[in-house]
CSV table of C-alpha atoms and ligand atoms in Angstrom, one decimal:
chain,number,residue,atom,x,y,z
A,19,MET,CA,24.5,8.4,36.3
A,20,ASN,CA,23.6,8.5,32.8
A,21,SER,CA,21.9,11.2,31.2
A,22,LYS,CA,18.2,10.5,30.1
A,23,LEU,CA,17.6,10.7,25.9
A,24,VAL,CA,14.6,12.5,23.9
A,25,ALA,CA,13.6,10.9,20.5
A,26,PRO,CA,11.6,12.8,19.6
A,27,SER,CA,9.2,10.5,16.5
A,28,LEU,CA,9.3,11.6,13.0
A,29,LEU,CA,6.6,10.1,12.5
A,30,ALA,CA,3.7,12.8,13.5
A,31,ALA,CA,5.9,15.6,12.5
A,32,ASP,CA,4.9,17.8,9.5
A,33,PHE,CA,5.5,15.3,6.1
A,34,ALA,CA,5.4,18.4,3.3
A,35,ASN,CA,8.0,20.3,5.4
A,36,LEU,CA,10.3,17.0,6.8
A,37,GLN,CA,13.1,18.9,6.3
A,38,HIS,CA,11.4,22.2,9.0
A,39,ASP,CA,10.9,19.3,11.5
A,40,VAL,CA,14.4,18.2,10.9
A,41,GLU,CA,16.5,21.2,12.0
A,42,MET,CA,14.4,22.5,14.3
A,43,VAL,CA,15.1,18.7,16.0
A,44,ASN,CA,18.8,19.3,15.0
A,45,GLN,CA,18.3,22.4,16.7
A,46,SER,CA,17.2,21.7,20.2
A,47,ASP,CA,18.0,19.5,22.9
A,48,ALA,CA,16.8,16.1,21.8
A,49,ASP,CA,18.9,13.0,22.0
A,50,TRP,CA,17.8,10.8,18.7
A,51,PHE,CA,15.6,11.2,15.8
A,52,HIS,CA,12.8,8.3,16.2
A,53,LEU,CA,12.3,7.3,12.5
A,54,ASP,CA,9.1,4.8,12.5
A,55,ILE,CA,8.7,2.0,9.4
A,56,MET,CA,5.2,0.5,9.0
A,57,ASP,CA,4.5,-2.3,6.4
A,58,GLY,CA,0.8,-2.4,6.5
A,59,VAL,CA,1.4,-5.9,7.5
A,60,PHE,CA,3.1,-6.4,11.7
A,61,VAL,CA,0.9,-3.2,12.7
A,62,PRO,CA,-2.0,-2.1,10.1
A,63,ASN,CA,-0.7,1.0,9.3
A,64,ILE,CA,2.2,2.1,6.5
A,65,SER,CA,4.5,4.9,7.5
A,66,PHE,CA,7.2,5.6,5.2
A,67,GLY,CA,10.1,3.7,3.9
A,68,MET,CA,13.5,3.8,2.6
A,69,PRO,CA,13.6,7.1,0.4
A,70,VAL,CA,12.0,9.2,3.2
A,71,ILE,CA,15.1,7.6,5.9
A,72,LYS,CA,17.6,8.4,3.1
A,73,ALA,CA,16.0,12.1,3.2
A,74,ILE,CA,16.2,13.0,6.6
A,75,ALA,CA,19.9,11.2,7.3
A,76,GLU,CA,21.2,13.5,4.3
A,77,HIS,CA,19.2,16.4,6.6
A,78,ALA,CA,20.4,14.9,10.5
A,79,LYS,CA,23.1,15.7,12.5
A,80,LYS,CA,21.7,13.2,15.7
A,81,THR,CA,21.6,9.5,16.3
A,82,LEU,CA,19.5,7.9,13.8
A,83,ASP,CA,17.0,5.4,16.1
A,84,VAL,CA,15.0,2.6,13.6
A,85,HIS,CA,12.2,1.3,13.9
A,86,LEU,CA,10.9,-1.7,11.8
A,87,MET,CA,7.0,-2.8,12.6
A,88,ILE,CA,7.5,-5.7,10.0
A,89,VAL,CA,7.4,-8.6,9.7
A,90,ASP,CA,10.7,-10.5,9.0
A,91,PRO,CA,13.1,-7.7,9.5
A,92,ASP,CA,16.3,-9.7,8.5
A,93,ARG,CA,15.5,-9.4,5.1
A,94,TYR,CA,16.1,-5.4,5.0
A,95,ILE,CA,18.9,-5.5,7.8
A,96,LYS,CA,21.7,-4.2,5.2
A,97,THR,CA,19.1,-2.0,3.2
A,98,PHE,CA,18.8,0.2,6.7
A,99,ALA,CA,22.8,-0.2,7.8
A,100,HIS,CA,23.4,1.9,4.7
A,101,LEU,CA,20.8,4.1,4.7
A,102,GLY,CA,22.3,5.6,7.8
A,103,SER,CA,20.5,3.7,10.7
A,104,ASN,CA,22.3,3.9,14.3
A,105,ASN,CA,20.0,1.6,16.3
A,106,LEU,CA,18.0,-1.0,14.5
A,107,THR,CA,15.0,-2.1,16.7
A,108,VAL,CA,13.4,-5.1,15.6
A,109,HIS,CA,10.2,-6.3,17.0
A,110,TYR,CA,9.9,-9.9,19.3
A,111,GLU,CA,7.1,-10.7,17.9
A,112,ALA,CA,8.3,-10.4,14.4
A,113,CYS,CA,11.1,-12.4,15.1
A,114,ASN,CA,12.1,-16.2,14.0
A,115,HIS,CA,15.7,-16.3,15.6
A,116,LEU,CA,16.0,-13.1,17.7
A,117,HIS,CA,19.4,-14.1,19.0
A,118,ARG,CA,20.8,-14.7,14.8
A,119,THR,CA,18.6,-11.3,14.1
A,120,LEU,CA,20.7,-9.5,17.2
A,121,GLN,CA,23.7,-10.8,15.5
A,122,ALA,CA,23.1,-9.6,12.2
A,123,ILE,CA,22.5,-6.6,13.3
A,124,LYS,CA,25.6,-5.8,15.8
A,125,ALA,CA,27.9,-7.2,12.2
A,126,GLU,CA,26.7,-4.3,10.6
A,127,GLY,CA,27.8,-2.2,12.7
A,128,MET,CA,24.5,-0.9,14.8
A,129,LYS,CA,23.0,-1.1,17.4
A,130,ALA,CA,20.9,-3.8,18.2
A,131,GLY,CA,17.0,-2.8,19.5
A,132,VAL,CA,14.3,-5.7,20.2
A,133,ALA,CA,10.4,-3.9,20.8
A,134,LEU,CA,8.2,-5.5,23.0
A,135,ASN,CA,4.2,-5.0,22.1
A,136,PRO,CA,2.2,-4.4,25.2
A,137,HIS,CA,1.1,-7.9,25.6
A,138,THR,CA,4.6,-9.3,25.4
A,139,SER,CA,6.0,-10.4,28.8
A,140,VAL,CA,9.7,-9.0,29.5
A,141,ASN,CA,10.7,-12.1,30.9
A,142,LEU,CA,11.2,-13.0,27.7
A,143,LEU,CA,14.6,-11.0,27.3
A,144,GLU,CA,16.0,-13.6,29.9
A,145,ASP,CA,17.9,-15.1,27.2
A,146,THR,CA,18.8,-12.7,25.4
A,147,ILE,CA,19.3,-9.6,27.7
A,148,GLN,CA,23.0,-9.0,27.1
A,149,ASP,CA,22.7,-9.7,23.3
A,150,ILE,CA,20.4,-6.3,23.0
A,151,ASP,CA,22.0,-2.8,22.8
A,152,LEU,CA,18.1,-1.0,23.4
A,153,VAL,CA,14.5,-2.8,25.0
A,154,CYS,CA,11.8,-0.7,22.8
A,155,MET,CA,9.2,-1.1,25.4
A,156,MET,CA,5.9,0.0,23.5
A,157,SER,CA,3.7,1.8,26.1
A,158,VAL,CA,0.5,1.1,23.1
A,159,ASN,CA,-0.3,-1.2,20.8
A,160,PRO,CA,2.6,0.0,17.6
A,161,GLY,CA,0.7,1.5,14.4
A,162,PHE,CA,-0.5,4.8,15.0
A,163,GLY,CA,1.2,7.8,16.5
A,164,GLY,CA,-1.8,9.9,19.5
A,165,GLN,CA,-2.7,6.8,21.3
A,166,SER,CA,-2.9,7.2,25.0
A,167,PHE,CA,0.0,6.0,27.2
A,168,ILE,CA,-0.8,2.6,29.1
A,169,GLU,CA,-0.6,2.2,32.7
A,170,ASN,CA,0.8,-1.4,32.8
A,171,THR,CA,4.4,0.5,31.4
A,172,TYR,CA,5.3,1.2,34.8
A,173,GLN,CA,5.7,-1.8,36.1
A,174,LYS,CA,7.3,-3.6,32.4
A,175,VAL,CA,10.0,-0.9,33.0
A,176,SER,CA,10.6,-1.6,36.6
A,177,ASP,CA,10.7,-5.7,35.8
A,178,LEU,CA,12.8,-4.8,32.9
A,179,LYS,CA,15.6,-3.0,34.8
A,180,ASN,CA,15.7,-6.2,37.1
A,181,ILE,CA,16.5,-8.2,34.4
A,182,ILE,CA,18.9,-5.6,33.2
A,183,GLU,CA,21.3,-5.3,36.3
A,184,LYS,CA,21.1,-9.6,37.5
A,185,ARG,CA,22.1,-9.5,33.8
A,186,ASN,CA,25.1,-7.6,33.8
A,187,SER,CA,23.5,-6.0,31.0
A,188,LYS,CA,24.3,-2.5,29.6
A,189,ALA,CA,20.5,-2.3,27.9
A,190,LEU,CA,19.0,1.2,26.9
A,191,ILE,CA,15.6,1.0,28.6
A,192,GLU,CA,13.5,2.7,25.6
A,193,ILE,CA,9.4,4.4,25.9
A,194,ASP,CA,7.7,4.7,23.4
A,195,GLY,CA,4.3,5.9,22.6
A,196,GLY,CA,2.5,8.1,24.6
A,197,VAL,CA,4.8,10.3,25.9
A,198,ASN,CA,4.2,13.4,27.9
A,199,ALA,CA,4.4,15.7,30.6
A,200,THR,CA,2.5,13.7,32.9
A,201,ASN,CA,4.2,10.4,32.7
A,202,ALA,CA,7.9,11.1,31.7
A,203,LYS,CA,9.3,11.0,35.3
A,204,LYS,CA,7.6,8.5,36.8
A,205,LEU,CA,8.8,6.4,33.4
A,206,VAL,CA,12.2,7.4,34.2
A,207,ASP,CA,11.9,7.5,37.6
A,208,ALA,CA,10.9,3.2,37.4
A,209,GLY,CA,14.5,2.8,35.0
A,210,ALA,CA,14.0,3.4,31.1
A,211,ASP,CA,17.0,5.8,29.3
A,212,VAL,CA,15.4,7.1,27.2
A,213,LEU,CA,11.9,8.6,25.6
A,214,VAL,CA,9.8,9.0,22.6
A,215,ALA,CA,7.7,11.3,22.0
A,216,GLY,CA,6.3,11.7,18.6
A,217,SER,CA,2.1,14.1,18.9
A,218,PHE,CA,3.2,15.3,22.0
A,219,VAL,CA,6.5,17.2,20.5
A,220,PHE,CA,5.1,17.7,16.8
A,221,LYS,CA,1.7,18.5,17.3
A,222,SER,CA,2.4,21.3,20.5
A,223,ASP,CA,2.7,25.2,19.5
A,224,ASN,CA,6.1,25.1,20.2
A,225,PRO,CA,7.9,21.6,19.5
A,226,THR,CA,10.8,23.2,20.3
A,227,GLU,CA,10.3,24.3,24.4
A,228,ILE,CA,9.2,21.0,24.9
A,229,ILE,CA,11.7,19.4,24.0
A,230,LYS,CA,13.7,21.9,26.7
A,231,ASN,CA,11.5,21.1,29.5
A,232,LEU,CA,11.2,17.2,29.2
A,233,LYS,CA,14.7,17.4,29.2
A,234,GLU,CA,14.8,19.0,31.8
A,235,THR,CA,12.0,17.1,33.7
A,236,ILE,CA,14.2,14.0,33.3
A,237,ALA,CA,16.9,14.9,34.0
B,25,DX5,C1,3.8,3.4,17.2
B,25,DX5,C2,5.1,4.5,17.1
B,25,DX5,C3,5.3,5.2,17.8
B,25,DX5,C4,4.8,6.9,18.0
B,25,DX5,C5,4.7,7.2,19.0
B,25,DX5,O1,3.7,3.2,16.7
B,25,DX5,O2,6.2,3.6,17.8
B,25,DX5,O3,7.0,5.7,18.1
B,25,DX5,O4,5.5,7.8,17.0
B,25,DX5,O5,4.1,8.4,19.0
B,25,DX5,P1,2.8,9.1,20.1
B,25,DX5,O6,4.2,9.8,21.2
B,25,DX5,O7,2.3,10.4,19.8
B,25,DX5,O8,2.1,8.3,20.9
B,26,ZN,ZN1,8.2,3.8,16.9
């Protein structure tokens, strides 16, 4: 059985002390850094861009898991590769030629991820699942941290797990949005491999401890 992963989302970090929070994640039991890129078009919010990723990459010692909430993501695949992204996730809803986009991400040496909005059916991935390394299942509507977890996600996770097994895919299932101690175990039991957590980690009094507990909960 693969070990389950925790990916703190720096969207909820202290942007005036980013290096402090990056070092905290480095020292913690977390597995990946989750970086949320928003363009104000695909989602109704703007987060941070290339210079900030570059600064994070200089200090981060773990996998950089980059989640693009932007239109026409093909424009920036090479840029994100050069910045040091290890995983690059694009939204299903933002790609007209998803298969081509996935190949372009892999050609740059990155793992290729596809994110699904809460309203997007997992069945739409049946024909690409063998080309996907990571499915980022949104358990909130993307654009903001700190939102409530959508309960329908459990069903979607087990449906997606069936598709992955049926098609012999190696894709990991990542859950993004509203993850906390209450839903973590249930998500992993439904088939999730990676849990993203923003507010639950960074808005707590002891982020290191929260990460450690999350890892133990899903071990
Ligand atoms: C939402 C982002 C998430 C967000 C999660 O659009 O994709 O990664 O940072 O934050 P929490 O864990 O606070 O819901
Ligand atoms: Zn995200």
